[in-house]
CSV table of C-alpha atoms and ligand atoms in Angstrom, one decimal:
chain,number,residue,atom,x,y,z
A,1,MET,CA,126.9,80.9,58.5
A,2,ILE,CA,126.0,81.6,54.7
A,3,LYS,CA,126.4,84.9,54.0
A,4,LEU,CA,123.3,87.5,52.4
A,5,LEU,CA,123.3,86.5,48.7
A,6,THR,CA,122.6,90.1,47.1
A,7,SER,CA,120.2,90.3,44.4
A,8,TRP,CA,119.7,93.0,41.6
A,9,LEU,CA,116.4,93.8,43.5
A,10,GLU,CA,117.8,96.7,46.2
A,11,SER,CA,115.1,95.9,48.8
A,12,ALA,CA,116.1,92.3,48.7
A,13,ASN,CA,119.6,93.1,50.1
A,14,SER,CA,118.5,95.1,53.3
A,15,ALA,CA,119.5,93.6,56.6
A,16,GLU,CA,116.1,94.0,58.2
A,17,THR,CA,113.6,92.6,55.3
A,18,LEU,CA,112.8,89.2,56.0
A,19,PHE,CA,112.4,88.2,52.4
A,20,PRO,CA,116.0,88.2,51.0
A,21,LEU,CA,117.2,86.3,48.2
A,22,ASN,CA,118.2,83.5,51.0
A,23,ASN,CA,114.5,82.8,51.8
A,24,LEU,CA,112.1,82.9,48.7
A,25,PRO,CA,108.9,81.7,50.5
A,26,TYR,CA,106.0,80.6,48.8
A,27,GLY,CA,102.4,82.0,49.0
A,28,VAL,CA,99.3,83.0,47.2
A,29,PHE,CA,98.3,86.8,46.3
A,30,SER,CA,95.7,88.2,44.7
A,31,VAL,CA,95.6,92.0,43.5
A,32,GLY,CA,92.6,94.2,43.3
A,33,ASP,CA,89.8,91.8,41.4
A,34,GLY,CA,92.6,89.5,40.1
A,35,ASP,CA,92.9,85.8,40.4
A,36,LEU,CA,94.4,84.3,43.5
A,37,ARG,CA,97.7,83.4,42.1
A,38,CYS,CA,101.0,81.6,43.2
A,39,GLY,CA,103.9,83.9,44.1
A,40,VAL,CA,107.3,84.0,45.9
A,41,ALA,CA,108.3,87.0,48.3
A,42,ILE,CA,111.6,88.9,47.3
A,43,GLY,CA,112.3,92.2,48.9
A,44,ASP,CA,109.5,94.3,49.0
A,45,ARG,CA,107.8,92.4,46.0
A,46,ILE,CA,105.9,89.1,45.0
A,47,ILE,CA,107.1,87.5,42.0
A,48,ASP,CA,104.0,86.3,39.9
A,49,ALA,CA,105.1,82.6,39.8
A,50,THR,CA,102.0,81.6,38.1
A,51,GLY,CA,102.5,84.2,35.3
A,52,LEU,CA,106.0,83.2,35.0
A,53,GLU,CA,105.1,79.4,34.4
A,54,ALA,CA,102.5,80.7,31.7
A,55,ALA,CA,104.8,82.4,29.8
A,56,GLY,CA,107.4,79.7,30.0
A,57,LEU,CA,109.8,81.8,31.6
A,58,LEU,CA,109.9,79.5,34.6
A,59,ARG,CA,108.7,76.2,34.9
A,60,ALA,CA,108.5,73.4,37.7
A,61,ASP,CA,107.0,70.8,35.4
A,62,PRO,CA,107.6,71.0,31.4
A,63,GLN,CA,104.3,69.2,30.9
A,64,ALA,CA,101.7,70.4,33.4
A,65,ASP,CA,100.9,73.7,34.7
A,66,VAL,CA,101.4,73.0,38.3
A,67,LEU,CA,101.3,76.5,39.6
A,68,ASP,CA,98.0,77.6,37.4
A,69,ALA,CA,96.1,77.2,40.9
A,70,PRO,CA,95.5,79.3,44.0
A,71,TYR,CA,97.9,76.9,46.1
A,72,TRP,CA,101.5,75.4,46.2
A,73,ASN,CA,100.3,71.3,46.8
A,74,ASP,CA,100.6,70.5,42.9
A,75,PHE,CA,104.3,72.0,43.1
A,76,MET,CA,104.9,70.3,46.2
A,77,GLY,CA,103.7,67.0,45.1
A,78,LEU,CA,106.3,66.9,42.1
A,79,GLY,CA,109.3,66.2,45.3
A,80,PRO,CA,112.4,67.1,46.4
A,81,LYS,CA,114.2,67.3,43.3
A,82,VAL,CA,111.9,69.7,41.6
A,83,TRP,CA,111.7,71.5,44.6
A,84,SER,CA,115.5,72.1,44.5
A,85,ALA,CA,115.7,73.0,40.9
A,86,TYR,CA,113.0,75.4,40.8
A,87,ARG,CA,114.8,77.2,43.9
A,88,THR,CA,117.9,77.2,42.1
A,89,ALA,CA,116.5,78.4,38.9
A,90,LEU,CA,114.8,81.4,40.7
A,91,THR,CA,117.6,82.4,42.7
A,92,GLY,CA,119.4,82.7,39.4
A,93,MET,CA,117.2,84.9,37.8
A,94,LEU,CA,117.3,87.3,40.9
A,95,ALA,CA,121.0,87.4,41.8
A,96,GLU,CA,123.0,90.1,41.3
A,97,SER,CA,124.7,88.5,38.1
A,98,ALA,CA,121.3,87.7,36.3
A,99,ASP,CA,121.4,88.9,32.8
A,100,ALA,CA,119.3,91.3,31.5
A,101,ALA,CA,116.5,89.2,29.9
A,102,ALA,CA,115.6,87.4,33.4
A,103,GLN,CA,115.6,90.7,35.0
A,104,ASP,CA,113.3,91.7,32.5
A,105,ALA,CA,111.0,88.6,33.1
A,106,VAL,CA,111.0,89.1,36.7
A,107,THR,CA,110.3,92.6,36.7
A,108,THR,CA,107.4,91.9,34.4
A,109,PHE,CA,106.0,89.4,36.7
A,110,SER,CA,106.1,91.0,40.0
A,111,VAL,CA,104.0,93.4,42.0
A,112,PRO,CA,104.7,95.2,44.8
A,113,MET,CA,104.0,93.6,48.1
A,114,ALA,CA,102.0,96.4,49.6
A,115,GLU,CA,99.2,96.3,46.9
A,116,ALA,CA,98.8,92.6,47.1
A,117,VAL,CA,96.1,90.5,49.6
A,118,LEU,CA,97.5,87.1,50.7
A,119,HIS,CA,95.6,84.4,50.8
A,120,LEU,CA,96.1,80.6,52.4
A,121,PRO,CA,99.4,79.6,50.8
A,122,PHE,CA,98.4,76.0,50.3
A,123,ARG,CA,95.2,73.6,50.4
A,124,VAL,CA,95.4,72.3,53.9
A,125,SER,CA,94.7,68.5,53.2
A,126,GLU,CA,94.3,67.6,57.1
A,127,TYR,CA,95.5,69.2,60.3
A,128,THR,CA,97.4,67.3,63.5
A,129,ASP,CA,98.6,69.5,66.4
A,130,PHE,CA,101.3,68.1,68.8
A,131,TYR,CA,102.3,68.9,72.1
A,132,ALA,CA,106.0,68.7,72.0
A,133,GLY,CA,107.1,71.6,74.0
A,134,LYS,CA,108.6,70.3,77.3
A,135,HIS,CA,108.2,73.9,79.1
A,136,HIS,CA,104.7,74.0,77.8
A,137,ALA,CA,103.7,70.7,78.7
A,138,THR,CA,105.3,71.0,82.2
A,139,ASN,CA,103.6,74.3,83.0
A,140,VAL,CA,100.0,73.4,81.5
A,141,GLY,CA,100.2,70.0,83.6
A,142,THR,CA,100.9,71.6,86.7
A,143,MET,CA,98.2,73.6,86.6
A,144,PHE,CA,95.8,71.3,85.3
A,145,ARG,CA,97.1,68.3,87.5
A,146,GLY,CA,99.5,69.7,90.0
A,147,ALA,CA,103.5,69.5,89.7
A,148,LYS,CA,103.5,65.9,90.7
A,149,ASN,CA,101.7,64.9,88.0
A,150,ALA,CA,102.5,67.4,85.5
A,151,LEU,CA,104.4,65.3,82.6
A,152,PRO,CA,102.0,62.3,81.6
A,153,GLU,CA,104.2,58.8,82.0
A,154,ASN,CA,104.0,58.6,78.3
A,155,TRP,CA,105.4,62.2,77.4
A,156,LEU,CA,108.9,61.7,77.3
A,157,SER,CA,108.3,58.3,75.1
A,158,ILE,CA,105.9,59.7,72.4
A,159,PRO,CA,105.5,62.5,70.3
A,160,ILE,CA,101.8,63.3,71.7
A,161,GLY,CA,99.1,64.6,69.4
A,162,TYR,CA,95.5,65.0,68.3
A,163,ASN,CA,93.5,65.3,64.8
A,164,GLY,CA,92.5,68.8,64.3
A,165,ARG,CA,90.6,70.5,61.8
A,166,ALA,CA,91.8,71.4,58.3
A,167,SER,CA,88.4,73.5,57.9
A,168,SER,CA,89.7,75.8,60.7
A,169,VAL,CA,93.0,76.7,59.2
A,170,VAL,CA,92.9,80.4,58.2
A,171,VAL,CA,95.5,82.7,56.6
A,172,SER,CA,97.0,85.4,58.9
A,173,GLY,CA,94.7,88.8,59.1
A,174,THR,CA,91.5,86.6,59.3
A,175,PRO,CA,89.5,87.8,62.4
A,176,VAL,CA,88.5,85.3,65.0
A,177,ARG,CA,85.1,84.9,66.5
A,178,ARG,CA,85.0,84.4,70.4
A,179,PRO,CA,83.4,80.8,70.5
A,180,TRP,CA,80.7,79.5,72.7
A,181,GLY,CA,81.0,76.2,74.2
A,182,GLN,CA,80.2,74.1,77.3
A,183,ILE,CA,81.9,75.2,80.4
A,184,LYS,CA,82.3,73.7,83.7
A,185,GLY,CA,79.5,74.6,86.2
A,186,ALA,CA,79.8,75.4,90.2
A,187,ASP,CA,80.6,72.1,92.3
A,188,GLY,CA,77.7,70.1,91.9
A,189,GLU,CA,76.3,72.1,89.3
A,190,LEU,CA,75.5,71.4,85.6
A,191,PRO,CA,77.9,72.8,83.3
A,192,VAL,CA,77.1,75.9,81.1
A,193,PHE,CA,76.9,77.0,77.8
A,194,ALA,CA,78.5,80.3,77.4
A,195,PRO,CA,80.9,82.2,75.4
A,196,SER,CA,84.7,81.4,76.3
A,197,GLN,CA,86.1,83.7,78.9
A,198,ARG,CA,89.1,82.2,78.6
A,199,LEU,CA,90.3,82.5,75.0
A,200,ASP,CA,94.2,81.9,74.5
A,201,LEU,CA,96.9,82.0,72.1
A,202,GLU,CA,99.5,79.0,71.4
A,203,LEU,CA,102.6,80.1,69.4
A,204,GLU,CA,103.4,77.2,67.2
A,205,LEU,CA,105.3,76.4,64.1
A,206,GLY,CA,103.6,74.2,61.5
A,207,ALA,CA,105.4,71.7,59.2
A,208,ILE,CA,103.9,71.3,55.9
A,209,VAL,CA,104.4,67.4,54.1
A,210,GLY,CA,105.3,68.0,50.5
A,211,GLN,CA,105.4,63.9,49.8
A,212,PRO,CA,102.6,61.5,50.5
A,213,SER,CA,103.1,58.2,52.4
A,214,SER,CA,101.6,54.8,52.5
A,215,GLY,CA,103.1,52.9,55.5
A,216,PRO,CA,105.2,53.6,58.4
A,217,VAL,CA,108.8,56.0,57.6
A,218,THR,CA,111.7,56.7,59.3
A,219,VAL,CA,112.9,59.9,60.7
A,220,ALA,CA,115.1,60.5,57.7
A,221,GLU,CA,112.2,59.7,55.3
A,222,ALA,CA,110.0,61.8,57.2
A,223,GLU,CA,112.5,64.6,57.2
A,224,ALA,CA,112.4,64.2,53.2
A,225,MET,CA,108.9,64.6,52.9
A,226,ILE,CA,108.7,67.9,54.7
A,227,PHE,CA,108.2,70.9,52.6
A,228,GLY,CA,108.6,74.0,54.6
A,229,TYR,CA,107.2,75.6,57.7
A,230,VAL,CA,104.7,78.2,58.7
A,231,LEU,CA,103.9,79.9,61.6
A,232,LEU,CA,101.0,79.0,63.4
A,233,ASN,CA,98.8,80.2,66.3
A,234,ASP,CA,96.3,77.6,67.8
A,235,TRP,CA,93.7,79.6,69.2
A,236,SER,CA,92.5,77.8,72.5
A,237,ALA,CA,89.5,78.2,74.7
A,238,ARG,CA,91.1,77.1,78.3
A,239,ASP,CA,87.6,77.0,80.2
A,240,ILE,CA,86.3,75.0,77.1
A,241,GLN,CA,89.4,72.8,77.3
A,242,ALA,CA,89.5,72.5,81.2
A,243,TRP,CA,86.4,70.5,81.1
A,244,GLU,CA,86.4,68.8,77.7
A,245,TYR,CA,90.1,67.3,77.3
A,246,GLN,CA,89.9,64.2,79.5
A,247,PRO,CA,90.1,61.3,78.0
A,248,LEU,CA,90.3,61.9,74.5
A,249,GLY,CA,92.2,65.4,74.5
A,250,PRO,CA,91.0,68.6,73.1
A,251,PHE,CA,88.0,68.9,70.9
A,252,GLN,CA,85.8,72.0,70.4
A,253,SER,CA,88.1,74.3,72.4
A,254,LYS,CA,90.6,74.0,69.5
A,255,ALA,CA,88.2,73.8,66.4
A,256,THR,CA,87.5,77.7,66.3
A,257,ALA,CA,90.5,78.8,64.3
A,258,THR,CA,94.1,78.2,63.9
A,259,THR,CA,96.0,80.9,62.3
A,260,ILE,CA,99.2,80.4,60.0
A,261,SER,CA,101.6,83.2,58.2
A,262,PRO,CA,101.0,83.8,54.5
A,263,TRP,CA,104.4,82.9,53.8
A,264,ILE,CA,105.6,79.3,53.6
A,265,VAL,CA,109.6,79.3,54.2
A,266,SER,CA,111.2,76.2,52.4
A,267,LYS,CA,113.2,73.9,54.4
A,268,ALA,CA,116.4,75.2,51.9
A,269,ALA,CA,116.2,78.5,53.4
A,270,LEU,CA,116.2,76.9,56.8
A,271,GLU,CA,118.9,74.5,56.3
A,272,PRO,CA,121.5,76.8,57.7
A,273,PHE,CA,119.9,77.3,61.0
A,274,ARG,CA,119.8,73.9,62.0
A,275,ALA,CA,120.0,72.7,65.5
A,276,PRO,CA,119.9,69.9,67.8
A,277,THR,CA,116.6,68.1,69.9
A,278,PRO,CA,117.9,68.4,73.3
A,279,PRO,CA,119.5,65.3,75.3
A,280,ARG,CA,116.8,62.5,75.9
A,281,GLU,CA,115.8,62.1,79.7
A,282,ARG,CA,114.8,58.7,78.8
A,283,PRO,CA,116.0,56.9,75.6
A,284,LEU,CA,113.7,57.1,72.6
A,285,LEU,CA,112.5,53.8,70.9
A,286,PRO,CA,114.9,53.1,67.9
A,287,TYR,CA,112.2,54.1,65.2
A,288,LEU,CA,112.6,57.8,66.8
A,289,ALA,CA,116.4,58.0,66.3
A,290,GLU,CA,117.0,61.3,64.3
A,291,ALA,CA,119.8,60.9,61.4
A,292,THR,CA,119.9,64.9,61.5
A,293,SER,CA,119.5,67.9,63.9
A,294,GLY,CA,115.6,68.4,63.3
A,295,LEU,CA,115.0,71.8,65.1
A,296,TYR,CA,116.1,75.4,63.9
A,297,ASP,CA,117.4,78.4,65.5
A,298,ILE,CA,114.3,80.6,64.7
A,299,GLU,CA,113.3,83.6,67.0
A,300,LEU,CA,109.9,83.8,68.0
A,301,SER,CA,108.0,86.4,69.6
A,302,VAL,CA,104.3,87.6,70.6
A,303,ALA,CA,102.9,90.7,70.3
A,304,LEU,CA,99.5,91.9,71.7
A,305,ALA,CA,97.6,94.9,70.4
A,306,PRO,CA,94.4,96.1,72.6
A,307,SER,CA,91.4,97.6,70.3
A,308,GLY,CA,93.0,101.4,68.9
A,309,MET,CA,96.2,100.7,70.9
A,310,ARG,CA,99.8,100.2,70.1
A,311,GLU,CA,101.2,96.8,70.4
A,312,SER,CA,103.2,95.0,73.4
A,313,ALA,CA,105.7,92.5,73.0
A,314,ILE,CA,104.4,89.9,75.8
A,315,ALA,CA,106.8,86.9,75.2
A,316,HIS,CA,110.0,85.9,72.9
A,317,THR,CA,111.4,82.3,72.5
A,318,ASN,CA,113.0,80.0,70.0
A,319,PHE,CA,111.7,77.1,67.9
A,320,ARG,CA,115.3,75.2,69.6
A,321,GLU,CA,113.5,74.5,72.8
A,322,MET,CA,111.5,71.7,71.3
A,323,TYR,CA,111.6,68.2,72.6
A,324,TYR,CA,110.5,66.4,69.5
A,325,SER,CA,111.1,67.5,65.8
A,326,ALA,CA,108.6,67.7,63.2
A,327,ALA,CA,110.3,64.9,61.4
A,328,GLN,CA,110.0,62.5,64.8
A,329,GLN,CA,106.5,63.6,64.9
A,330,LEU,CA,105.8,62.7,61.3
A,331,ALA,CA,107.7,59.6,61.6
A,332,HIS,CA,105.5,58.8,64.7
A,333,HIS,CA,102.4,59.7,62.9
A,334,THR,CA,102.9,56.9,60.1
A,335,THR,CA,103.5,54.1,62.6
A,336,SER,CA,99.9,52.9,62.4
A,337,GLY,CA,99.9,53.1,58.7
A,338,CYS,CA,98.0,56.3,59.0
A,339,PRO,CA,98.5,57.6,55.3
A,340,MET,CA,100.2,61.1,54.7
A,341,ASN,CA,99.2,63.4,52.3
A,342,VAL,CA,100.7,66.2,50.5
A,343,GLY,CA,99.2,69.5,52.3
A,344,ASP,CA,98.9,67.8,55.4
A,345,LEU,CA,100.0,70.6,58.3
A,346,LEU,CA,101.6,69.5,61.5
A,347,GLY,CA,101.5,72.1,64.4
A,348,SER,CA,104.6,71.8,66.5
A,349,GLY,CA,103.1,72.3,69.7
A,350,THR,CA,103.4,75.5,72.2
A,351,ILE,CA,106.9,76.7,72.2
A,352,SER,CA,108.0,77.9,75.4
A,353,GLY,CA,111.2,78.4,76.8
A,354,ARG,CA,112.2,78.0,80.6
A,355,ALA,CA,112.1,82.0,81.4
A,356,PRO,CA,108.6,83.3,82.3
A,357,ASP,CA,108.9,86.0,79.3
A,358,SER,CA,109.5,82.9,77.0
A,359,ARG,CA,106.0,81.4,77.5
A,360,GLY,CA,104.0,80.8,74.2
A,361,SER,CA,100.5,81.1,75.7
A,362,LEU,CA,98.7,83.6,77.9
A,363,LEU,CA,97.6,80.4,79.9
A,364,GLU,CA,101.2,80.3,81.1
A,365,LEU,CA,102.2,84.2,81.1
A,366,SER,CA,99.7,84.5,83.3
A,367,TRP,CA,99.8,81.3,85.1
A,368,GLY,CA,96.1,80.3,84.8
A,369,GLY,CA,95.0,83.8,84.9
A,370,LYS,CA,96.7,84.5,88.7
A,371,GLU,CA,99.7,86.5,87.5
A,372,PRO,CA,98.0,89.5,84.9
A,373,VAL,CA,100.5,90.4,82.3
A,374,LYS,CA,101.2,93.9,82.1
A,375,LEU,CA,101.1,95.5,78.7
A,376,ASP,CA,103.4,99.0,77.7
A,377,THR,CA,99.9,100.8,77.5
A,378,GLY,CA,99.3,100.0,81.1
A,379,GLU,CA,96.6,97.5,80.6
A,380,THR,CA,96.8,94.2,81.9
A,381,ARG,CA,95.6,90.8,80.4
A,382,THR,CA,95.0,87.4,81.7
A,383,PHE,CA,93.3,86.2,78.6
A,384,LEU,CA,92.3,87.7,75.2
A,385,GLU,CA,89.8,90.3,75.4
A,386,ASP,CA,87.5,91.6,72.3
A,387,GLY,CA,89.3,93.7,70.1
A,388,ASP,CA,92.7,92.4,71.1
A,389,THR,CA,95.0,91.6,67.7
A,390,LEU,CA,97.6,89.2,68.7
A,391,ILE,CA,100.8,89.0,66.2
A,392,LEU,CA,103.3,86.1,66.1
A,393,ARG,CA,106.3,86.7,64.5
A,394,GLY,CA,109.4,84.6,63.6
A,395,HIS,CA,112.6,84.9,61.8
A,396,ALA,CA,116.4,83.0,61.4
A,397,ARG,CA,119.0,85.2,61.9
A,398,GLY,CA,122.1,85.0,59.4
A,399,ASN,CA,125.3,86.9,58.9
A,400,GLY,CA,123.2,90.4,57.9
A,401,TYR,CA,120.1,89.1,56.8
A,402,ARG,CA,117.0,87.5,58.4
A,403,ILE,CA,114.8,84.5,57.0
A,404,GLY,CA,111.1,85.7,58.0
A,405,PHE,CA,107.4,84.0,57.5
A,406,GLY,CA,105.6,87.2,57.6
A,407,ASP,CA,103.2,88.2,60.5
A,408,CYS,CA,100.5,85.5,61.6
A,409,SER,CA,98.2,87.9,63.1
A,410,GLY,CA,94.3,88.1,63.9
A,411,THR,CA,91.9,90.1,65.9
A,412,VAL,CA,89.7,88.8,68.2
A,413,LEU,CA,85.9,89.4,67.5
A,414,PRO,CA,83.0,89.4,70.1
A,415,ALA,CA,81.0,86.4,70.5
A,416,LEU,CA,77.9,86.4,68.9
A,417,GLU,CA,74.5,86.2,70.6
A,418,ASP,CA,73.1,83.0,71.6
A,419,PRO,CA,73.5,80.6,68.5
A,420,TYR,CA,70.6,78.4,70.1
A,421,ALA,CA,68.6,81.2,71.2
A,422,ARG,CA,65.8,80.9,68.3
B,1,CA,CA1,98.4,73.6,70.0
């Protein structure tokens, strides 16, 4: 396992920081009334990558100002060789061995993270969400259809997904309004239109497509197209979902909001933490064969803080638990010829482990609302209540360092008055 790369910036060398020199995640920030700028996190500071580019001190493209924008899409579009060269150059400027000129440049073009506001790190082109966690699919299937029909027949062969809405993706810290929707009525009665009473989270990782495709690609080609990963919370209204999901899958139940972490952790930073997908219970078709280990050893946790109270951990799991990798999902996505674009976001599917406290949704943690989850404050939860703040965290753990994403959080706001009462 790679050791901590030490920096002349002391805060980057702590074993507890999420942003050592080994990480260098990409985000977008602003300070005060200033413009949105591309930034890279290091220790307790953000490097102003837009500023470094404009000053000619660190450029991704000698011809174009690709970072003169409030998103990393144009940079991603330059491709893996540029991603790698930029990372190498920035690592050199931050390493303990960096010369005085490099240290001066970084000192001039950086701000304390505590003074910055973080924004969506990239322009989400399109958003697709998958269902690749076998423990999650089994748990949910058992609740919705019974243990015998838990896993649909296709599940062990197809990375199941649905097309979500890019417009609903928000950055960590954005409040989430409890949605209204159509909910199944009592037996023989009409459905009702009401605020969701079963608002839930889904703990996921999002893969970001950094290169386009125009036809079917292999898993190895898909792997090369992925730029990096974010934490992702696919907020889900379970009562709306249960009524609408057959036969075309979730729709309004997952269209309210999807929250992502403010930092994109690059594939390069996660490279030492690769983990294999599990043994296949049924052989996959050849086009889904993996050339490399497609998962990562990333420790994940969910915390819930009721309004005005301290947070309680409610789940711990690991991205290694998934059945399909992002590269397999992306390859499958292209089989129809569906073009993929720079900035496409692919949700992994809920990440649940085998153990009851490793489940990545309240639906599973409370087993459909039947077994309330106990919080450290003495409160209990089946589903989310107004004022609850939900925080997803994740990091890969190296020898004396961590690679983190920053918190992926959101607070539930009460439903509006009946939106149709006018
Ligand atoms: Ca999901």
